[in-house]
Each structure stands twice: as C-alpha cells, then as structure tokens.
Short mmCIF file of C-alpha atoms and ligand atoms in Angstrom, two decimals:
data_model
loop_
_atom_site.label_atom_id
_atom_site.label_comp_id
_atom_site.label_asym_id
_atom_site.label_seq_id
_atom_site.Cartn_x
_atom_site.Cartn_y
_atom_site.Cartn_z
CA MET A 1 168.47 233.27 60.23
CA ALA A 2 169.21 231.16 57.26
CA THR A 3 171.60 233.73 54.83
CA PRO A 4 170.74 233.72 51.20
CA ARG A 5 172.73 230.91 50.34
CA ILE A 6 170.45 227.85 52.92
CA ARG A 7 167.15 229.51 51.99
CA LEU A 8 167.83 228.50 48.21
CA ILE A 9 168.87 224.57 49.46
CA VAL A 10 166.04 224.35 52.24
CA LEU A 11 163.42 225.95 49.51
CA VAL A 12 164.82 223.40 46.92
CA ALA A 13 164.20 220.31 49.81
CA GLY A 14 160.67 221.68 50.58
CA LEU A 15 159.65 221.45 47.28
CA LEU A 16 161.20 217.99 46.64
CA SER A 17 159.06 216.62 49.74
CA ALA A 18 156.02 218.88 48.95
CA ALA A 19 156.60 216.50 44.88
CA ALA A 20 157.24 213.39 47.00
CA SER A 21 155.07 213.55 49.61
CA VAL A 22 152.38 211.29 48.49
CA GLY A 23 152.87 207.50 50.12
CA GLN A 24 156.23 208.35 52.34
CA SER A 25 156.34 205.63 55.38
CA ILE A 26 154.94 205.81 58.25
CA PRO A 27 157.36 207.46 60.69
CA ALA A 28 158.47 205.24 63.97
CA ASN A 29 156.86 207.70 67.12
CA VAL A 30 153.56 208.30 64.68
CA ALA A 31 153.46 204.53 64.35
CA SER A 32 153.75 203.44 68.52
CA GLY A 33 151.47 206.71 68.66
CA ALA A 34 149.03 204.83 66.61
CA ALA A 35 149.43 201.20 68.67
CA ALA A 36 149.55 203.03 71.61
CA LEU A 37 146.18 205.17 71.10
CA ARG A 38 145.19 201.24 69.80
CA ASP A 39 145.25 199.38 72.43
CA ARG A 40 143.67 202.24 74.64
CA ALA A 41 140.74 202.00 72.85
CA LEU A 42 140.35 198.18 73.30
CA ASP A 43 139.84 199.23 77.26
CA GLY A 44 137.43 202.39 76.50
CA GLU A 45 133.73 203.13 77.86
CA LEU A 46 132.84 206.07 75.71
CA ALA A 47 131.64 204.70 72.57
CA TRP A 48 129.26 201.95 74.28
CA GLU A 49 128.22 204.81 76.67
CA ILE A 50 127.41 207.44 73.71
CA VAL A 51 125.23 204.43 71.49
CA GLU A 52 123.19 203.84 74.91
CA SER A 53 122.56 207.54 75.01
CA LEU A 54 121.62 208.07 71.66
CA THR A 55 119.61 204.93 71.41
CA MET A 56 118.04 205.04 74.79
CA GLU A 57 117.45 208.97 75.57
CA VAL A 58 116.82 210.13 71.80
CA GLY A 59 115.51 206.68 70.30
CA PRO A 60 113.87 206.20 66.32
CA ARG A 61 115.33 209.41 64.95
CA PRO A 62 113.74 209.93 61.21
CA ALA A 63 115.01 212.66 59.51
CA GLY A 64 112.40 215.63 59.97
CA SER A 65 110.83 214.33 62.90
CA ALA A 66 110.90 216.02 66.47
CA ALA A 67 113.11 213.28 67.30
CA ASP A 68 116.01 213.87 64.80
CA ARG A 69 115.74 217.48 65.98
CA ALA A 70 116.41 216.14 69.45
CA ALA A 71 119.06 213.74 67.75
CA VAL A 72 121.01 217.27 66.56
CA ALA A 73 120.53 219.04 69.69
CA TRP A 74 121.60 215.14 71.43
CA ALA A 75 124.74 215.22 68.99
CA VAL A 76 125.75 219.48 69.51
CA ASP A 77 125.60 218.60 73.62
CA THR A 78 127.80 216.01 73.46
CA MET A 79 130.70 217.40 71.23
CA THR A 80 130.79 220.15 73.48
CA ARG A 81 130.64 217.86 76.23
CA LEU A 82 133.53 215.92 74.95
CA GLY A 83 135.42 219.06 74.04
CA PHE A 84 135.65 219.30 70.44
CA SER A 85 136.15 222.40 69.09
CA ASN A 86 134.09 224.34 66.51
CA VAL A 87 131.42 222.37 66.74
CA HIS A 88 128.10 223.63 64.83
CA THR A 89 125.90 222.68 62.76
CA ASP A 90 125.47 223.30 59.22
CA ALA A 91 121.26 222.83 57.90
CA VAL A 92 120.48 220.24 55.86
CA ASP A 93 117.25 220.53 53.52
CA VAL A 94 115.30 216.83 54.54
CA PRO A 95 112.17 215.17 53.13
CA HIS A 96 109.88 214.20 56.01
CA TRP A 97 108.47 211.10 55.07
CA ASP A 98 105.09 210.34 57.67
CA ARG A 99 105.15 206.39 57.85
CA GLY A 100 101.75 205.98 58.92
CA THR A 101 99.99 202.65 59.14
CA LEU A 102 99.53 200.20 56.58
CA GLU A 103 97.12 196.83 56.69
CA LEU A 104 98.28 193.60 54.25
CA ARG A 105 96.05 190.48 53.70
CA MET A 106 96.21 187.90 50.94
CA THR A 107 92.18 187.70 49.84
CA ALA A 108 92.86 184.73 47.51
CA PRO A 109 93.15 182.22 46.95
CA TYR A 110 92.59 182.22 50.71
CA ALA A 111 92.53 185.17 53.80
CA GLN A 112 95.63 185.39 55.74
CA PRO A 113 97.10 188.62 57.07
CA LEU A 114 100.65 189.62 55.99
CA VAL A 115 103.31 191.47 58.04
CA ALA A 116 104.90 194.15 56.02
CA THR A 117 106.14 198.18 56.14
CA SER A 118 106.19 200.59 53.65
CA LEU A 119 109.14 201.38 52.21
CA GLY A 120 110.82 204.81 52.78
CA GLY A 121 109.48 207.51 50.75
CA SER A 122 106.35 205.71 49.90
CA PRO A 123 103.13 207.33 49.34
CA GLY A 124 99.97 205.58 50.82
CA THR A 125 96.68 203.94 48.70
CA PRO A 126 93.83 205.49 48.01
CA GLU A 127 91.42 205.67 51.66
CA THR A 128 89.82 202.89 50.02
CA GLY A 129 92.73 200.53 49.31
CA ILE A 130 94.10 198.35 46.96
CA GLU A 131 93.17 195.11 46.00
CA ALA A 132 94.11 193.27 42.90
CA PRO A 133 96.12 190.18 41.73
CA VAL A 134 99.23 189.59 42.75
CA VAL A 135 102.45 188.88 39.35
CA ARG A 136 105.34 187.54 41.38
CA VAL A 137 108.79 187.89 39.80
CA GLU A 138 112.52 186.29 41.21
CA SER A 139 114.68 189.69 40.23
CA LEU A 140 114.35 193.13 38.52
CA ALA A 141 115.51 191.64 35.20
CA ALA A 142 112.45 189.65 35.35
CA LEU A 143 110.48 192.05 36.55
CA LEU A 144 111.95 194.53 33.77
CA GLU A 145 110.72 191.82 31.05
CA LEU A 146 107.32 191.95 31.82
CA THR A 147 104.89 193.65 29.64
CA GLN A 148 102.07 196.44 30.23
CA ALA A 149 99.24 193.52 29.82
CA GLU A 150 101.03 191.27 31.99
CA LEU A 151 101.15 194.15 35.05
CA GLU A 152 98.31 197.04 34.53
CA GLY A 153 96.15 196.69 37.26
CA ARG A 154 97.75 194.73 39.38
CA ILE A 155 100.00 194.69 42.66
CA ALA A 156 104.28 193.50 40.90
CA TYR A 157 105.88 191.00 43.75
CA VAL A 158 109.55 190.19 43.52
CA ASP A 159 110.06 187.45 45.81
CA HIS A 160 114.71 187.80 46.27
CA VAL A 161 116.27 186.11 48.83
CA MET A 162 118.57 187.80 50.11
CA GLU A 163 122.18 186.25 50.80
CA ARG A 164 124.13 186.06 54.14
CA ASP A 165 128.15 186.61 53.85
CA ARG A 166 130.13 188.37 56.41
CA SER A 167 130.79 191.36 53.57
CA GLY A 168 127.37 192.19 53.50
CA SER A 169 127.39 191.86 49.75
CA GLY A 170 123.72 190.37 49.12
CA TYR A 171 122.67 193.85 50.27
CA GLY A 172 123.90 195.13 46.68
CA VAL A 173 121.48 193.48 44.55
CA SER A 174 118.25 193.54 46.92
CA SER A 175 118.40 197.11 47.92
CA VAL A 176 118.64 197.83 43.94
CA ILE A 177 115.32 196.05 43.94
CA ARG A 178 114.18 197.98 46.99
CA ALA A 179 114.64 201.02 44.78
CA CYS A 180 113.68 200.19 40.99
CA ALA A 181 110.92 197.55 41.36
CA HIS A 182 108.43 200.18 42.04
CA VAL A 183 109.87 202.31 39.04
CA ALA A 184 108.98 199.41 36.87
CA ALA A 185 106.20 198.44 38.24
CA ALA A 186 104.39 201.67 38.03
CA GLU A 187 105.84 202.37 34.47
CA ARG A 188 104.13 198.45 33.34
CA GLY A 189 100.70 200.52 35.27
CA ALA A 190 101.38 198.18 38.50
CA LEU A 191 99.32 199.19 41.34
CA ALA A 192 102.22 198.65 44.09
CA THR A 193 105.09 196.38 44.17
CA VAL A 194 105.15 194.53 47.22
CA ILE A 195 109.27 193.14 47.82
CA ARG A 196 110.55 190.65 50.31
CA SER A 197 112.28 192.16 52.63
CA ALA A 198 115.79 193.81 52.20
CA GLY A 199 117.46 191.67 54.94
CA THR A 200 118.38 187.82 56.54
CA SER A 201 116.04 187.64 59.39
CA ARG A 202 114.19 184.76 60.39
CA HIS A 203 111.23 186.93 62.89
CA ARG A 204 107.96 187.79 61.54
CA PHE A 205 109.18 191.50 60.39
CA ALA A 206 109.99 193.41 57.43
CA HIS A 207 112.97 195.46 56.73
CA THR A 208 111.73 199.05 55.42
CA GLY A 209 114.27 201.39 54.01
CA GLY A 210 114.72 204.18 51.18
CA MET A 211 112.85 203.41 48.27
CA LEU A 212 113.92 206.54 45.90
CA ILE A 213 117.01 207.35 43.84
CA GLY A 214 117.62 211.18 43.01
CA GLY A 215 115.15 212.53 45.35
CA ALA A 216 112.42 211.42 42.65
CA PRO A 217 109.10 211.08 44.02
CA ALA A 218 107.86 207.44 43.71
CA LYS A 219 104.24 206.63 41.79
CA ILE A 220 103.15 203.84 43.50
CA PRO A 221 103.53 202.68 47.13
CA GLY A 222 106.39 200.11 47.84
CA ILE A 223 105.71 197.52 50.11
CA ALA A 224 108.16 195.05 52.27
CA LEU A 225 107.35 191.68 53.46
CA SER A 226 108.74 189.98 56.39
CA ASN A 227 110.84 186.95 55.24
CA ALA A 228 108.50 184.88 56.21
CA ASP A 229 105.46 186.64 55.19
CA ALA A 230 107.14 186.35 52.16
CA ASP A 231 107.43 182.98 52.14
CA ILE A 232 103.55 182.32 52.80
CA LEU A 233 102.37 184.58 49.35
CA THR A 234 104.93 182.56 47.12
CA HIS A 235 103.39 179.64 48.34
CA ALA A 236 100.58 180.77 47.74
CA VAL A 237 101.47 181.78 43.93
CA ASN A 238 103.00 177.78 44.19
CA THR A 239 99.54 176.99 44.18
CA GLY A 240 99.00 177.75 40.59
CA GLU A 241 95.25 180.05 41.37
CA GLN A 242 95.17 183.41 41.51
CA VAL A 243 96.74 185.72 44.00
CA SER A 244 95.39 188.42 45.47
CA VAL A 245 95.90 191.16 48.30
CA ARG A 246 94.25 194.40 49.78
CA LEU A 247 96.51 196.62 50.78
CA LEU A 248 95.63 199.80 53.19
CA SER A 249 98.82 202.31 53.58
CA THR A 250 98.11 206.22 55.34
CA ALA A 251 102.00 206.82 54.36
CA ARG A 252 102.67 210.16 52.83
CA ASP A 253 105.53 213.14 52.63
CA LEU A 254 104.93 215.85 55.15
CA PRO A 255 105.92 219.34 54.42
CA PRO A 256 109.71 219.41 53.67
CA THR A 257 112.19 221.27 57.01
CA GLN A 258 115.43 221.53 57.68
CA SER A 259 117.32 218.99 59.79
CA ALA A 260 121.10 219.33 59.99
CA ASN A 261 124.99 218.08 59.87
CA VAL A 262 127.04 217.73 63.28
CA VAL A 263 130.71 218.97 62.67
CA GLY A 264 133.48 218.79 65.65
CA GLU A 265 137.18 218.91 65.21
CA VAL A 266 140.44 218.15 67.01
CA PRO A 267 142.56 220.95 65.41
CA GLY A 268 145.64 220.02 63.46
CA SER A 269 148.63 222.44 64.71
CA GLY A 270 151.05 223.47 62.49
CA GLU A 271 151.42 223.60 58.51
CA LEU A 272 149.30 220.73 58.00
CA ALA A 273 146.06 222.18 60.20
CA ASP A 274 143.94 222.72 57.49
CA GLU A 275 144.51 219.57 56.20
CA ILE A 276 141.41 217.48 57.22
CA VAL A 277 140.87 213.53 57.95
CA ILE A 278 137.09 212.96 58.41
CA LEU A 279 135.45 210.39 60.26
CA ALA A 280 131.59 209.94 59.05
CA ALA A 281 128.94 208.35 60.92
CA HIS A 282 125.03 209.71 60.60
CA LEU A 283 122.55 210.91 63.41
CA ASP A 284 119.43 209.86 61.54
CA SER A 285 117.20 206.68 61.83
CA TRP A 286 114.57 204.83 60.76
CA ASP A 287 112.01 204.75 62.76
CA LEU A 288 110.86 201.57 63.77
CA GLY A 289 113.57 200.71 66.07
CA THR A 290 116.50 203.04 68.05
CA GLY A 291 118.77 202.84 66.08
CA ALA A 292 121.61 201.28 67.58
CA ILE A 293 123.40 199.11 65.25
CA ASP A 294 122.20 201.67 62.11
CA ASP A 295 123.83 204.20 63.28
CA ALA A 296 124.16 205.38 66.79
CA SER A 297 127.39 202.16 66.46
CA GLY A 298 129.05 204.59 63.95
CA VAL A 299 128.11 207.74 65.87
CA GLY A 300 129.43 206.35 68.89
CA ILE A 301 132.87 204.34 67.12
CA VAL A 302 134.35 208.11 65.15
CA LEU A 303 133.33 210.21 68.43
CA ALA A 304 135.24 207.84 70.73
CA ALA A 305 138.51 207.49 68.19
CA ALA A 306 138.27 211.52 67.74
CA LYS A 307 137.97 211.42 71.01
CA LEU A 308 140.98 208.96 72.16
CA ILE A 309 143.33 211.70 70.18
CA MET A 310 141.95 214.64 71.16
CA ASP A 311 143.22 213.44 75.34
CA SER A 312 146.77 211.67 72.91
CA GLY A 313 148.11 215.09 74.59
CA GLU A 314 149.49 216.25 71.48
CA ARG A 315 147.27 217.79 68.97
CA PRO A 316 147.45 216.79 65.42
CA ARG A 317 149.26 217.43 63.05
CA ARG A 318 146.20 217.35 60.56
CA THR A 319 142.78 218.33 61.52
CA VAL A 320 139.99 215.69 62.38
CA ARG A 321 136.77 216.85 61.59
CA VAL A 322 133.56 214.55 62.88
CA VAL A 323 130.45 215.04 60.40
CA LEU A 324 127.46 213.03 62.58
CA TYR A 325 125.42 213.35 58.61
CA ALA A 326 121.56 213.98 58.08
CA ALA A 327 119.19 212.38 56.95
CA GLU A 328 121.06 209.60 54.70
CA GLU A 329 118.47 206.74 55.20
CA ILE A 330 115.65 208.74 52.99
CA GLY A 331 118.75 209.65 50.57
CA ILE A 332 121.83 211.01 51.80
CA TYR A 333 121.00 214.55 51.72
CA GLY A 334 123.30 215.81 54.50
CA GLY A 335 126.11 213.50 52.80
CA ARG A 336 125.36 215.26 49.33
CA GLN A 337 124.85 219.05 51.73
CA TYR A 338 127.99 219.03 52.25
CA ALA A 339 130.08 218.04 49.27
CA GLU A 340 128.11 221.47 48.12
CA ALA A 341 128.94 223.69 51.01
CA HIS A 342 132.95 222.54 51.20
CA ALA A 343 132.89 222.24 47.40
CA ASP A 344 136.65 224.39 47.27
CA SER A 345 137.87 222.41 50.40
CA ILE A 346 137.13 219.14 49.44
CA PRO A 347 141.11 219.24 48.02
CA ARG A 348 142.27 219.38 51.53
CA HIS A 349 140.44 216.67 52.87
CA VAL A 350 143.35 214.19 52.85
CA VAL A 351 141.46 211.27 53.47
CA GLY A 352 137.88 210.00 54.38
CA LEU A 353 136.98 207.18 56.55
CA GLU A 354 133.42 206.23 57.33
CA ALA A 355 131.57 204.25 59.97
CA ASP A 356 127.77 203.10 58.98
CA PHE A 357 127.87 199.18 58.73
CA GLY A 358 126.98 197.91 62.46
CA PRO A 359 129.21 197.27 65.25
CA GLY A 360 130.69 194.17 64.15
CA ARG A 361 135.12 193.48 64.34
CA VAL A 362 136.25 194.76 61.98
CA TRP A 363 137.93 191.79 59.41
CA ARG A 364 139.11 193.86 56.74
CA PHE A 365 140.76 196.75 55.74
CA SER A 366 140.34 198.12 51.98
CA SER A 367 141.48 201.60 50.44
CA ARG A 368 141.09 203.57 47.77
CA VAL A 369 143.95 205.42 47.15
CA ALA A 370 146.25 207.06 44.42
CA GLU A 371 148.29 204.01 43.48
CA GLU A 372 151.70 205.72 44.69
CA ALA A 373 150.07 205.49 48.19
CA LEU A 374 149.54 201.72 48.11
CA GLY A 375 152.73 200.66 49.88
CA LEU A 376 151.80 203.87 52.75
CA VAL A 377 148.19 202.05 53.10
CA ASP A 378 150.42 198.27 53.75
CA GLU A 379 152.28 200.09 56.28
CA LEU A 380 149.22 200.99 57.99
CA HIS A 381 148.05 197.90 57.46
CA ALA A 382 150.52 196.56 60.12
CA LEU A 383 149.36 198.33 62.34
CA LEU A 384 145.82 197.05 62.32
CA ALA A 385 147.12 193.56 61.96
CA PRO A 386 146.92 192.55 65.65
CA LEU A 387 143.36 193.52 65.97
CA GLY A 388 142.79 190.55 63.81
CA ILE A 389 142.26 193.05 60.62
CA GLU A 390 143.13 191.16 57.21
CA ARG A 391 144.27 193.89 54.16
CA GLY A 392 141.58 194.18 50.90
CA ASP A 393 142.05 195.38 47.89
CA ASN A 394 141.75 199.48 46.55
CA GLU A 395 138.74 199.28 45.98
CA GLY A 396 137.24 200.44 48.82
CA PHE A 397 134.15 202.01 49.12
CA GLY A 398 134.04 204.67 51.61
CA GLY A 399 130.20 204.24 52.63
CA ALA A 400 127.59 206.71 51.71
CA ASP A 401 127.96 209.80 52.96
CA LEU A 402 131.24 210.32 52.08
CA GLY A 403 130.38 209.24 48.44
CA PRO A 404 129.99 212.90 47.80
CA LEU A 405 133.70 213.45 48.25
CA GLN A 406 135.01 210.34 46.97
CA ARG A 407 133.58 210.69 43.54
CA GLN A 408 135.36 214.47 43.75
CA GLY A 409 138.25 212.98 44.40
CA MET A 410 139.15 211.82 48.36
CA PRO A 411 140.65 209.06 49.49
CA VAL A 412 138.89 206.52 51.84
CA PHE A 413 139.18 203.89 53.55
CA ASP A 414 137.11 201.03 55.10
CA LEU A 415 137.48 199.40 57.89
CA SER A 416 134.60 196.63 56.78
CA GLN A 417 132.49 195.45 59.57
CA ASP A 418 131.43 192.13 60.13
CA GLY A 419 128.01 191.46 58.56
CA THR A 420 127.28 188.29 59.31
CA THR A 421 124.26 188.85 60.86
CA TYR A 422 124.26 192.45 60.66
CA PHE A 423 120.99 191.64 58.11
CA ASP A 424 119.36 190.42 60.69
CA TYR A 425 118.17 193.79 62.17
CA HIS A 426 118.87 196.47 59.95
CA HIS A 427 116.21 198.54 59.38
CA THR A 428 113.98 196.22 61.43
CA ALA A 429 112.17 197.09 65.46
CA ASP A 430 115.24 194.26 66.18
CA ASP A 431 117.89 197.61 65.83
CA THR A 432 118.23 198.31 69.00
CA LEU A 433 121.04 198.60 72.17
CA ASP A 434 120.87 194.59 73.02
CA LYS A 435 122.12 194.06 69.33
CA VAL A 436 125.32 195.54 70.10
CA ASP A 437 128.63 193.98 71.74
CA ARG A 438 131.16 196.24 73.59
CA ASP A 439 134.10 194.52 73.21
CA ASP A 440 133.52 194.19 69.06
CA LEU A 441 132.89 198.02 69.60
CA ASN A 442 135.54 199.03 70.88
CA GLN A 443 137.85 197.28 68.83
CA ASN A 444 136.38 198.79 65.58
CA VAL A 445 137.09 202.24 67.67
CA ALA A 446 140.47 200.63 67.76
CA ALA A 447 140.59 200.48 64.25
CA TYR A 448 139.45 203.80 63.10
CA VAL A 449 141.39 205.21 65.95
CA THR A 450 144.52 204.28 64.03
CA ALA A 451 143.83 204.53 60.51
CA ALA A 452 142.46 208.20 61.57
CA PHE A 453 145.99 209.12 64.39
CA VAL A 454 148.39 207.92 61.06
CA ALA A 455 146.17 209.78 58.47
CA ALA A 456 146.40 213.07 60.58
CA ASN A 457 149.85 212.56 61.51
CA ILE A 458 152.14 211.31 58.58
CA GLU A 459 154.21 213.85 56.40
CA GLY A 460 152.50 212.58 53.46
CA ASP A 461 148.90 211.76 52.12
CA PHE A 462 147.03 209.14 50.00
CA GLY A 463 147.17 211.04 46.50
CA ARG A 464 144.32 212.19 44.96
CA LEU A 465 141.41 209.84 42.64
CA PRO A 466 140.46 210.76 39.61
CA VAL A 467 136.81 212.35 39.57
CA THR A 468 133.98 210.18 38.88
CA THR A 469 130.41 211.70 38.29
CA GLY A 470 128.42 208.07 40.61
CA GLN A 471 125.15 209.02 39.06
CA ARG A 472 122.92 206.37 40.82
CA SER A 473 119.62 205.33 38.15
CA CYS A 474 117.50 201.89 38.41
CA PRO A 475 117.80 199.36 35.65
CA LYS A 476 115.52 199.55 32.38
ZN1 LIG B 1 123.65 203.62 58.21
#
C-alpha cells in the first residue's frame, strides 16, 4: 500500500497524464499489434462471407420492408454467431416508401419510351398520369432562376452530367440536385421533376436515391433518367421543338413502421472500457440491387475488422462498438436516432469510422480531430501507408450515419475508398456481389482494423471537435 506522500505523487502524475492525454504518441506494442492485425486482414475470408450472405440471402432491404426486418434478424444472428458482446437492437421509427411502377414516355416531338426510376420518397402521379411540356436546365442554379410563368404546369428537367473521379466529389452536386430540384420546381408550379441520374453508368438503367431533406414530404414526383435516356431527351430538346413527356407512377408512402439499429461490441477492459470507438455501416439498401457495394461491403468491413480485434488475444482498452444503422438511404433515420438515444454518452465516443463508400481500395486517410492530435494521426498514418494509403487533410467527412455524432464533437477518420467506378453501380439494379473484389475488400478491413485497434488501445485520444448544427437545407 502506498504511503500518503506516494499517493499524492501518483495523483499528480495522473492529473498530468489526463491533461496531456490528447495526442500522445503510439506505443511500440500498440503499433506492432496493429501491424499484425493489418497483415492478417489481407488474407481474411470473413468480410467476403458477410457481404455474400447479406446480399444473397437477404437481398434488397429497403427501410420498412419485410426484407429490412429480415436484415435486422440476420445482423443479430451474425453478430451473435461471431461472438460479439451486448448484441442488441435499438428500435428506429422509419418511413416505408414503395416504388410501385413507373412508365415514362416522350410524346412530342416524337414518341419514344424512356428508362427511368422514381426517386426515394417520391409521390406517385394521379391515376391518369401526367403529360406536360418539358423545361430543361443544366443546374440547380438555373432552375432557381426560372419563374412561375416559365414552369407552371410543366415538367422540370435538370440535365447535369455527374463528374467521375476517385474521391466521388461529383456526387456532391448531383445529390443536391436529386434532393432539391423538386422543391424549387414545386414552388414554381411544376407538375414533376425529371433529373439525369446522379451516377456515372453508361448502362441503360437509372440511379435511384433519396429526394427528401429533413423528412419534409415531396409535393411532386421526382424521377431519374438513365444517362442514355437523358441523352435522348436532351437531343429532343435541342431540336428546338416543344418536348413533352407522359408520366405514370404508382410510388407511394405506406404507413410508417419500425426498423432497428443493430449493435454489438468488443468490450474494453480496464479504466478506459467505458470509452467507445465506433465502427459504422448501414444495414438497409435500395430495392433495385442487392446492396452489395452500398452497403453490405461496409457491413462486412466493419464486422471483420472488429472480429480481428476480438480474436487478437487481448481485450482492447476501449470498447469497440459496431453499429449497423437502419434506414440510411431514405434519410439517415438510424444515425439520427442513435445520436438522440445516446446523447449522454456522446462525449465517451472517442472517434468514429464509417464504411459507406463501397469496397474500392482505400487510397487516402483523412481525419477530423482536434489540432493537438494531428501528430498522433500522422503516426497512425505511418501504419496505414504500407497499404498504399496517402495522408489526407483534417477536413474529414466522417459519413452520413456518424454525422450527428461528429456534429456533437466526436472526432472522425475517413478511410477513403477509391470511388472511380462506385457511381457506375450505386443505387442501381447493378449493385450486386459480382462488383465486389475480395482483395480490395480485405485491404479495407486491414485499414479499418489498423485505425480502430490503435484508437482502442492508446492512452490518449483525439480531443473533441466544435459543436455545429449541420442543418441541411436546399438553396433558394
Ligand atoms: Zn450507403
């Protein structure tokens, strides 16, 4: 037992270490442990098996559907079978949107069927359909400049071609058009909105995706054309003749229902055990494909990474918590529910990593941490560099589901997947298992386990971020 004097010294040392706990360097044993798991991950089977099982045996799992409930049961069963602790579901109230059927035809200046799909959350048309002239613009800004007289009784067509690049940056503009064009069009009296798909595919199918921001219902239908069909419509507009289309959609909202976030843990041990390193992916998918790249891949990556930590022979110091979120696609319902339900413990979430950008190889490591932790993050990057990962900046995004936690101060890491081909398949019928490469998937697991293991085992942390509101709204 310590004498009072020694106890005092221990206490002072403890205070000093607490004050200096942000951004301490990575001890050699933690670095070597992370490197060993990183290398083991490259030969793994588990991530692939998870993606295969979820896509082949559950398949499309849009929020609120029977398959969504099957996905929740699959996740509970899978986490339990893998040996996760504290496996449970947190109920999430979700909308239940049904795509129904869609027919879209150009009726003037000549007749031609067009391949298109409804955007998530779109209302349908009256039973008799809608037939109206088309007004084409190339951007949301141009749409916002149109007057009521120019759009009243017409169909707005936003023809923006999404840029392809590794970071997926083109999705920013395109997804805002998808979410906001119908708002501007409805305010100006338009009957429906048609957009060129937010996607880079040259195949003849359309990319769906959510069209609602903040849960406000859409007033008019929102439709996405395949890129090839947008070319057809644009060609018609360029003839200078009046172009009309006819639209018949049975999309509708069914009664709201419940889904669940599915949570499982690798429990920490010791005095940091109540601190959390959170690994996130989303369980739901759109209905058109089997949700292999979006987001079964993320589910496989985070579960396999956590399983490697579980099997490493020693419990981590912090708890590694995997959350498979509900209803991300239709409006981040699970992500918002989690942050509300766990509001008291957000300060104990020391860092978050989300996997929701497909299975492409991770090429960049960005962070959003307190300034004083940047040296620590650079050390972590040195452990990721052998995977071919470059260091990004400290402007990391963190992911859609972790956004509500990040805006409440939780630091985040971005392990950026190569998104060069991601938007060829994203939100389409082509989002299937054959698009997933096992080696690339394992490189992701290696990157995630490296970062998560280090975060879970070091003495210090990454500080806190300023609290922000992050309210999304459409430009006016
Ligand atoms: Zn996703």
